[in-house]
Amino acid sequence: MYRGYSGDDKPYPQRHSPLPRQLSDITPATLTRLLGYRYPGIAVESMEVTGIIESHTTKLWLRLTFNGVGRDAGIPAHVCVKANFTGEHLNVDICELEARFYHYLSPSLGDQVATCYYADWDNDGQGLIIFEDLEQRGGRFSQTTDHHGIEGTVQALEDLAKLHATLWNSPALTQHPWLPLSMQTPIDNDQIRIMQYCIDLNLANPNYRKVIPATFLENPDRLQSAYDGLIAWEQAQDSPYCLLLGDCHPGNAYIKPDGHRIWIDWQLARKGRPWRDLTYLMISMLTIDERRQSERDLLRHYRECLLACGVTAVADEQQIFEHYRRWVIYGLQVWLGNLDSWQVGVHLNERFFTAAVDLGTWQALL
């Protein structure tokens, strides 16, 4: 089991039936019932499916019409429903966690996250959220295959610093026992073991073997040892916590028309220190040459952005670099456990394996 919190804190105690478990359960009547817990008297009068992505967590885009209660509540016609409709992997409570995030914490983040109109969970791994259809904003979803360049990475780090600063050292982070502490929860600490079957597939893939150093291919078990070293390093720290996206790669952002980001996919939300998000995002976004050219300047810029937001007790530049060079191993194991059928990841493996050599990551952690 990889559930982190089992408290009984349902946001709408008047709901006694389980949340929908199948796509066919999503009907105007079901949506009327669910939204009615938050907006009494609301009625969904019609529903049209405009898009769907089916995976472990399904995203269902809908066009709805409402009665006057719904219109007065400001719920847009175009929404997205996100939940686990497969019934698989409910022992990994990422849908439940994301629903809690949107219910409890997203209001404090303003326009840094999508507007959520309903978030609920069943305390068994299932969670369901209804939020705005971001495509209606006229921007675009960022992709892991995009070329962002140094300038694009600067903008992303400015947005990331704002996100981290919003709840920097905030009491809100300790008021929610459901919010896991980074690298002190089974899903984090056992990621390699959970994803080992995918890692093995990639290590046998000729396309991956071309970009992975021979020294690693000869001894892949060193990944777990290095990752354990990162866990020990992080658990020994005593600097302030902030809110982490947790899975902070380029594809988990929506870029608004003004160039700023809305952070999406909060299934690995954490309280923790910012180096996890910072390193994972930065190395994913930059080509190898861009990283080598700019990483020190970018780390400095991120730190300056944090300070400009008014936070205190920020690590100095050398301390940040020491965190950064170690946290490379986190992104490395994530992308080595990613299948190309989910997201194209060969180029990201090359970036992280190269960074681990350039920055002495293996030596620092083993």
C-alpha positions as a printed NumPy array, in Angstrom:
array([[  0.   ,   0.   ,   0.   ],
       [  1.242,   3.478,  -0.86 ],
       [ -1.39 ,   5.553,   0.865],
       [  0.007,   8.357,   2.949],
       [ -2.977,   9.617,   4.983],
       [ -6.172,   7.903,   6.015],
       [ -8.045,  10.605,   7.903],
       [-11.826,  11.004,   7.577],
       [-12.038,  14.628,   6.476],
       [-14.525,  14.595,   3.615],
       [-15.402,  18.138,   2.572],
       [-19.101,  17.377,   2.087],
       [-20.259,  15.056,   4.882],
       [-23.802,  15.118,   3.492],
       [-22.564,  12.965,   0.585],
       [-23.093,   9.335,   1.547],
       [-22.739,   7.561,  -1.798],
       [-19.296,   6.906,  -3.319],
       [-17.835,   9.185,  -5.939],
       [-18.279,   8.062,  -9.56 ],
       [-16.016,   5.166, -10.491],
       [-16.776,   4.85 , -14.213],
       [-16.967,   7.309, -17.077],
       [-20.553,   6.258, -17.701],
       [-21.393,   7.584, -14.224],
       [-20.718,  11.142, -15.369],
       [-24.139,  12.404, -16.344],
       [-26.016,  15.68 , -15.872],
       [-27.805,  14.114, -12.908],
       [-24.546,  13.055, -11.263],
       [-22.947,  16.456, -11.828],
       [-26.061,  18.162, -10.457],
       [-25.859,  16.033,  -7.32 ],
       [-22.158,  16.614,  -6.75 ],
       [-22.108,  20.33 ,  -7.499],
       [-25.213,  20.699,  -5.371],
       [-23.187,  19.973,  -2.24 ],
       [-21.296,  23.207,  -2.852],
       [-23.923,  25.164,  -4.786],
       [-27.372,  24.29 ,  -3.373],
       [-30.092,  24.442,  -5.999],
       [-27.777,  24.101,  -8.984],
       [-28.902,  22.037, -11.982],
       [-26.826,  20.841, -14.915],
       [-29.324,  20.971, -17.743],
       [-27.202,  19.518, -20.542],
       [-23.774,  17.953, -21.06 ],
       [-21.612,  17.504, -24.14 ],
       [-18.286,  15.641, -24.127],
       [-15.69 ,  17.727, -25.958],
       [-12.539,  15.724, -25.209],
       [-11.097,  12.855, -23.229],
       [ -7.709,  11.497, -22.211],
       [ -7.923,   8.071, -20.603],
       [ -5.096,   6.786, -18.434],
       [ -4.62 ,   6.003, -14.743],
       [ -6.285,   9.356, -14.156],
       [ -8.859,  10.291, -16.782],
       [ -9.502,  13.857, -17.878],
       [-12.948,  14.462, -19.373],
       [-13.684,  17.814, -21.008],
       [-17.31 ,  18.878, -21.001],
       [-19.551,  21.663, -22.229],
       [-22.334,  22.23 , -19.729],
       [-25.411,  24.375, -19.46 ],
       [-26.708,  25.403, -16.041],
       [-29.788,  26.837, -14.461],
       [-29.642,  30.283, -12.915],
       [-27.916,  29.052,  -9.751],
       [-25.037,  27.674, -11.771],
       [-24.75 ,  30.746, -13.935],
       [-24.837,  33.032, -10.899],
       [-22.091,  30.948,  -9.281],
       [-19.84 ,  31.801, -12.209],
       [-19.14 ,  28.22 , -13.268],
       [-18.042,  28.348, -16.912],
       [-19.694,  26.277, -19.602],
       [-16.412,  24.527, -20.416],
       [-14.98 ,  22.421, -17.582],
       [-12.722,  19.423, -17.046],
       [-13.545,  16.488, -14.772],
       [-10.531,  14.548, -13.484],
       [-10.686,  11.276, -11.533],
       [ -9.664,   7.621, -11.528],
       [-12.249,   5.889, -13.71 ],
       [-10.247,   2.686, -14.214],
       [-10.43 ,   1.392, -10.648],
       [ -6.739,   0.524, -10.86 ],
       [ -3.956,   1.657,  -8.508],
       [ -6.282,   3.164,  -5.905],
       [ -3.731,   2.027,  -3.302],
       [ -1.648,   4.94 ,  -4.651],
       [ -3.669,   7.879,  -3.389],
       [ -2.602,  10.52 ,  -5.912],
       [ -6.167,  11.349,  -7.026],
       [ -7.289,  11.732,  -3.431],
       [ -4.271,  13.919,  -2.686],
       [ -4.908,  16.181,  -5.668],
       [ -8.544,  16.648,  -4.654],
       [ -7.459,  17.632,  -1.143],
       [ -4.961,  20.08 ,  -2.613],
       [ -7.601,  21.819,  -4.695],
       [-10.062,  21.952,  -1.812],
       [ -7.708,  23.168,   0.897],
       [ -4.729,  24.928,  -0.676],
       [ -5.484,  26.07 ,  -4.218],
       [ -7.482,  29.132,  -3.08 ],
       [ -4.318,  30.582,  -1.528],
       [ -2.449,  30.352,  -4.847],
       [ -4.778,  32.505,  -6.932],
       [ -4.082,  32.512, -10.653],
       [ -1.083,  30.211, -10.301],
       [ -3.471,  27.241, -10.487],
       [ -6.642,  26.412, -12.383],
       [ -9.915,  27.56 , -10.824],
       [-11.59 ,  24.585,  -9.177],
       [-15.373,  24.4  ,  -8.712],
       [-15.612,  21.068,  -6.919],
       [-13.094,  18.793,  -5.204],
       [-14.017,  15.694,  -3.241],
       [-12.559,  12.33 ,  -2.195],
       [-13.537,   8.988,  -0.678],
       [-10.596,   8.24 ,   1.644],
       [ -9.815,   5.121,  -0.378],
       [ -7.639,   6.664,  -3.083],
       [-10.403,   8.045,  -5.27 ],
       [-10.605,  11.778,  -5.763],
       [-12.603,  13.878,  -8.218],
       [-12.15 ,  17.477,  -9.252],
       [-14.118,  19.743, -11.571],
       [-12.115,  22.723, -12.752],
       [-11.927,  25.196, -15.58 ],
       [-11.035,  24.125, -19.102],
       [ -7.745,  25.982, -19.395],
       [ -7.803,  25.899, -23.182],
       [-10.505,  28.571, -23.018],
       [ -7.879,  31.039, -21.756],
       [ -6.212,  31.217, -25.156],
       [ -2.769,  30.021, -24.09 ],
       [ -1.175,  26.615, -24.549],
       [ -0.1  ,  23.576, -22.594],
       [  3.648,  23.281, -22.238],
       [  5.204,  20.028, -23.471],
       [  8.31 ,  18.11 , -22.433],
       [  9.361,  18.075, -26.093],
       [  9.208,  21.875, -26.47 ],
       [ 12.417,  23.822, -26.888],
       [ 12.2  ,  26.422, -24.136],
       [ 15.662,  27.934, -24.363],
       [ 17.38 ,  29.949, -21.673],
       [ 14.925,  32.837, -21.947],
       [ 11.939,  30.528, -21.548],
       [ 13.587,  28.884, -18.573],
       [ 14.152,  32.285, -16.943],
       [ 10.401,  32.962, -17.154],
       [  9.592,  29.518, -15.774],
       [ 11.936,  29.966, -12.81 ],
       [ 10.415,  33.352, -12.027],
       [  6.99 ,  31.727, -11.908],
       [  8.357,  28.847,  -9.843],
       [  9.927,  31.227,  -7.32 ],
       [  6.554,  32.967,  -6.967],
       [  4.861,  29.615,  -6.34 ],
       [  7.418,  28.602,  -3.717],
       [  7.312,  32.   ,  -2.035],
       [  3.514,  32.006,  -1.677],
       [  3.509,  29.553,   1.24 ],
       [  7.192,  29.788,   2.212],
       [  7.557,  28.725,   5.842],
       [  3.782,  29.13 ,   6.199],
       [  1.829,  27.627,   9.113],
       [ -0.669,  26.448,   6.474],
       [  1.776,  23.728,   5.492],
       [  1.678,  22.174,   8.952],
       [ -2.103,  22.438,   9.358],
       [ -2.833,  19.708,   6.834],
       [ -1.717,  16.218,   7.906],
       [ -2.709,  14.842,   4.486],
       [  0.041,  16.865,   2.739],
       [  3.105,  14.588,   2.563],
       [  6.575,  15.719,   3.51 ],
       [  8.89 ,  15.407,   0.53 ],
       [ 11.139,  12.33 ,   0.665],
       [  9.437,  11.07 ,   3.809],
       [  6.507,   9.274,   2.207],
       [  6.404,   5.826,   0.579],
       [  5.555,   7.092,  -2.915],
       [  8.694,   9.257,  -2.881],
       [ 11.067,   6.905,  -1.124],
       [ 10.004,   3.794,  -3.046],
       [  9.695,   5.373,  -6.499],
       [ 12.442,   3.248,  -8.026],
       [ 11.   ,   0.042,  -6.608],
       [  7.495,   1.003,  -7.758],
       [  8.683,   1.78 , -11.29 ],
       [ 11.37 ,  -0.898, -11.605],
       [  9.499,  -2.756, -14.354],
       [  9.538,   0.394, -16.509],
       [ 13.197,   1.044, -15.721],
       [ 14.05 ,  -2.482, -16.84 ],
       [ 12.173,  -1.992, -20.118],
       [ 14.041,   1.233, -20.824],
       [ 17.422,  -0.239, -19.937],
       [ 16.778,  -2.879, -22.608],
       [ 15.689,  -0.274, -25.171],
       [ 18.454,   0.478, -27.724],
       [ 17.385,   4.134, -27.952],
       [ 17.926,   4.579, -24.226],
       [ 21.149,   2.601, -24.156],
       [ 22.627,   5.063, -26.653],
       [ 22.308,   7.979, -24.2  ],
       [ 22.998,   6.217, -20.886],
       [ 26.663,   5.966, -19.82 ],
       [ 28.208,   2.525, -20.079],
       [ 29.336,   2.733, -16.464],
       [ 25.699,   2.917, -15.394],
       [ 24.561,   0.127, -17.704],
       [ 27.199,  -2.1  , -16.122],
       [ 25.9  ,  -1.378, -12.611],
       [ 22.313,  -0.043, -12.643],
       [ 21.824,  -0.943,  -8.971],
       [ 23.839,   2.135,  -8.073],
       [ 20.725,   4.199,  -8.885],
       [ 18.924,   2.946,  -5.785],
       [ 22.026,   3.562,  -3.67 ],
       [ 22.364,   7.126,  -4.963],
       [ 18.657,   7.759,  -4.469],
       [ 18.91 ,   6.53 ,  -0.891],
       [ 21.758,   9.015,  -0.508],
       [ 19.471,  11.817,  -1.683],
       [ 16.787,  10.757,   0.8  ],
       [ 19.304,  10.853,   3.632],
       [ 20.621,  14.24 ,   2.471],
       [ 17.152,  15.765,   2.335],
       [ 16.031,  14.344,   5.656],
       [ 19.085,  15.894,   7.331],
       [ 18.146,  19.434,   6.259],
       [ 16.485,  21.958,   8.579],
       [ 15.723,  24.884,   6.248],
       [ 12.198,  26.273,   5.683],
       [  9.508,  24.367,   3.844],
       [  7.431,  25.598,   0.944],
       [  4.679,  24.096,  -1.203],
       [  6.024,  21.865,  -3.981],
       [  4.319,  20.847,  -7.184],
       [  6.314,  17.652,  -6.701],
       [  6.179,  16.518, -10.338],
       [  7.588,  19.75 , -11.692],
       [  8.515,  19.   , -15.293],
       [  7.76 ,  21.271, -18.273],
       [  4.632,  19.335, -19.26 ],
       [  2.866,  20.136, -16.008],
       [  2.225,  23.775, -16.817],
       [ -0.196,  25.804, -18.883],
       [  1.304,  28.927, -20.404],
       [ -1.102,  31.845, -20.391],
       [ -1.162,  34.413, -23.197],
       [  0.974,  36.732, -21.036],
       [  3.694,  34.046, -20.793],
       [  3.161,  33.179, -17.131],
       [  2.39 ,  29.663, -15.969],
       [ -0.53 ,  27.933, -14.362],
       [  0.845,  24.87 , -12.583],
       [ -1.138,  21.694, -13.223],
       [ -1.132,  18.082, -12.038],
       [ -0.878,  18.339,  -8.257],
       [ -0.993,  14.579,  -7.643],
       [  2.46 ,  14.684,  -6.043],
       [  1.969,  17.911,  -4.079],
       [  4.366,  18.107,  -1.142],
       [  5.617,  20.32 ,   1.61 ],
       [  9.345,  20.367,   1.296],
       [ 12.317,  22.347,   0.149],
       [ 12.349,  23.934,  -3.3  ],
       [ 15.347,  22.143,  -4.797],
       [ 13.246,  19.178,  -5.915],
       [ 11.041,  21.327,  -8.161],
       [ 13.864,  23.65 ,  -9.185],
       [ 16.306,  20.985, -10.352],
       [ 13.722,  18.786, -12.019],
       [ 12.259,  21.689, -14.004],
       [ 15.51 ,  23.363, -14.961],
       [ 17.356,  20.32 , -16.262],
       [ 14.238,  19.114, -18.092],
       [ 13.854,  22.455, -19.875],
       [ 17.413,  23.123, -20.993],
       [ 19.491,  21.43 , -23.626],
       [ 22.809,  20.115, -22.358],
       [ 24.74 ,  23.031, -23.857],
       [ 22.232,  25.575, -22.514],
       [ 22.496,  24.106, -19.02 ],
       [ 26.288,  24.114, -19.06 ],
       [ 26.276,  27.716, -20.222],
       [ 23.673,  29.122, -17.849],
       [ 22.96 ,  26.93 , -14.807],
       [ 24.878,  29.02 , -12.264],
       [ 23.264,  32.227, -13.523],
       [ 19.814,  30.633, -13.496],
       [ 20.214,  29.341,  -9.953],
       [ 21.286,  32.831,  -8.9  ],
       [ 18.28 ,  34.346, -10.665],
       [ 15.87 ,  31.941,  -8.974],
       [ 17.344,  32.868,  -5.586],
       [ 17.022,  36.578,  -6.348],
       [ 13.375,  36.054,  -7.311],
       [ 12.691,  34.343,  -3.995],
       [ 14.258,  37.246,  -2.119],
       [ 12.297,  39.734,  -4.204],
       [  9.121,  37.988,  -3.049],
       [ 10.09 ,  38.768,   0.549],
       [ 10.982,  35.321,   1.849],
       [ 13.711,  34.834,   4.435],
       [ 16.261,  32.171,   5.364],
       [ 17.104,  31.433,   1.726],
       [ 20.186,  29.313,   1.132],
       [ 23.208,  31.068,  -0.344],
       [ 24.346,  30.426,  -3.911],
       [ 26.837,  27.695,  -3.062],
       [ 24.368,  25.92 ,  -0.797],
       [ 21.78 ,  25.974,  -3.568],
       [ 24.321,  24.503,  -5.965],
       [ 25.06 ,  21.663,  -3.531],
       [ 21.336,  20.85 ,  -3.356],
       [ 20.968,  21.17 ,  -7.12 ],
       [ 23.796,  18.78 ,  -7.978],
       [ 22.332,  16.124,  -5.661],
       [ 18.694,  16.513,  -6.709],
       [ 19.654,  15.598, -10.279],
       [ 19.197,  11.971,  -9.224],
       [ 15.505,  12.568,  -8.539],
       [ 14.717,  13.619, -12.095],
       [ 17.036,  10.955, -13.456],
       [ 15.103,   8.137, -11.82 ],
       [ 11.765,   9.674, -12.805],
       [ 12.626,   9.807, -16.493],
       [ 14.318,   6.418, -16.467],
       [ 11.012,   5.034, -15.146],
       [  8.944,   6.847, -17.772],
       [  7.703,   4.979, -20.832],
       [  7.693,   6.775, -24.174],
       [  4.058,   5.766, -24.603],
       [  3.346,   8.167, -21.731],
       [  5.748,  10.983, -22.632],
       [  8.757,  10.987, -24.94 ],
       [ 11.703,  10.756, -22.57 ],
       [ 14.899,   9.673, -24.325],
       [ 16.214,  13.24 , -24.615],
       [ 15.413,  13.866, -20.952],
       [ 17.346,  10.79 , -19.891],
       [ 20.302,  12.114, -21.842],
       [ 20.019,  15.499, -20.121],
       [ 19.858,  14.037, -16.619],
       [ 22.529,  11.384, -17.063],
       [ 24.854,  14.001, -18.557],
       [ 24.123,  16.44 , -15.735],
       [ 24.857,  13.727, -13.166],
       [ 28.318,  13.292, -14.686],
       [ 28.971,  17.012, -15.164],
       [ 27.936,  17.923, -11.618],
       [ 29.456,  15.005,  -9.744],
       [ 26.058,  13.782,  -8.591],
       [ 27.124,  10.15 ,  -8.205],
       [ 30.181,  11.081,  -6.157],
       [ 28.126,  13.366,  -3.912],
       [ 25.528,  10.71 ,  -3.101],
       [ 27.392,   7.404,  -3.061]])
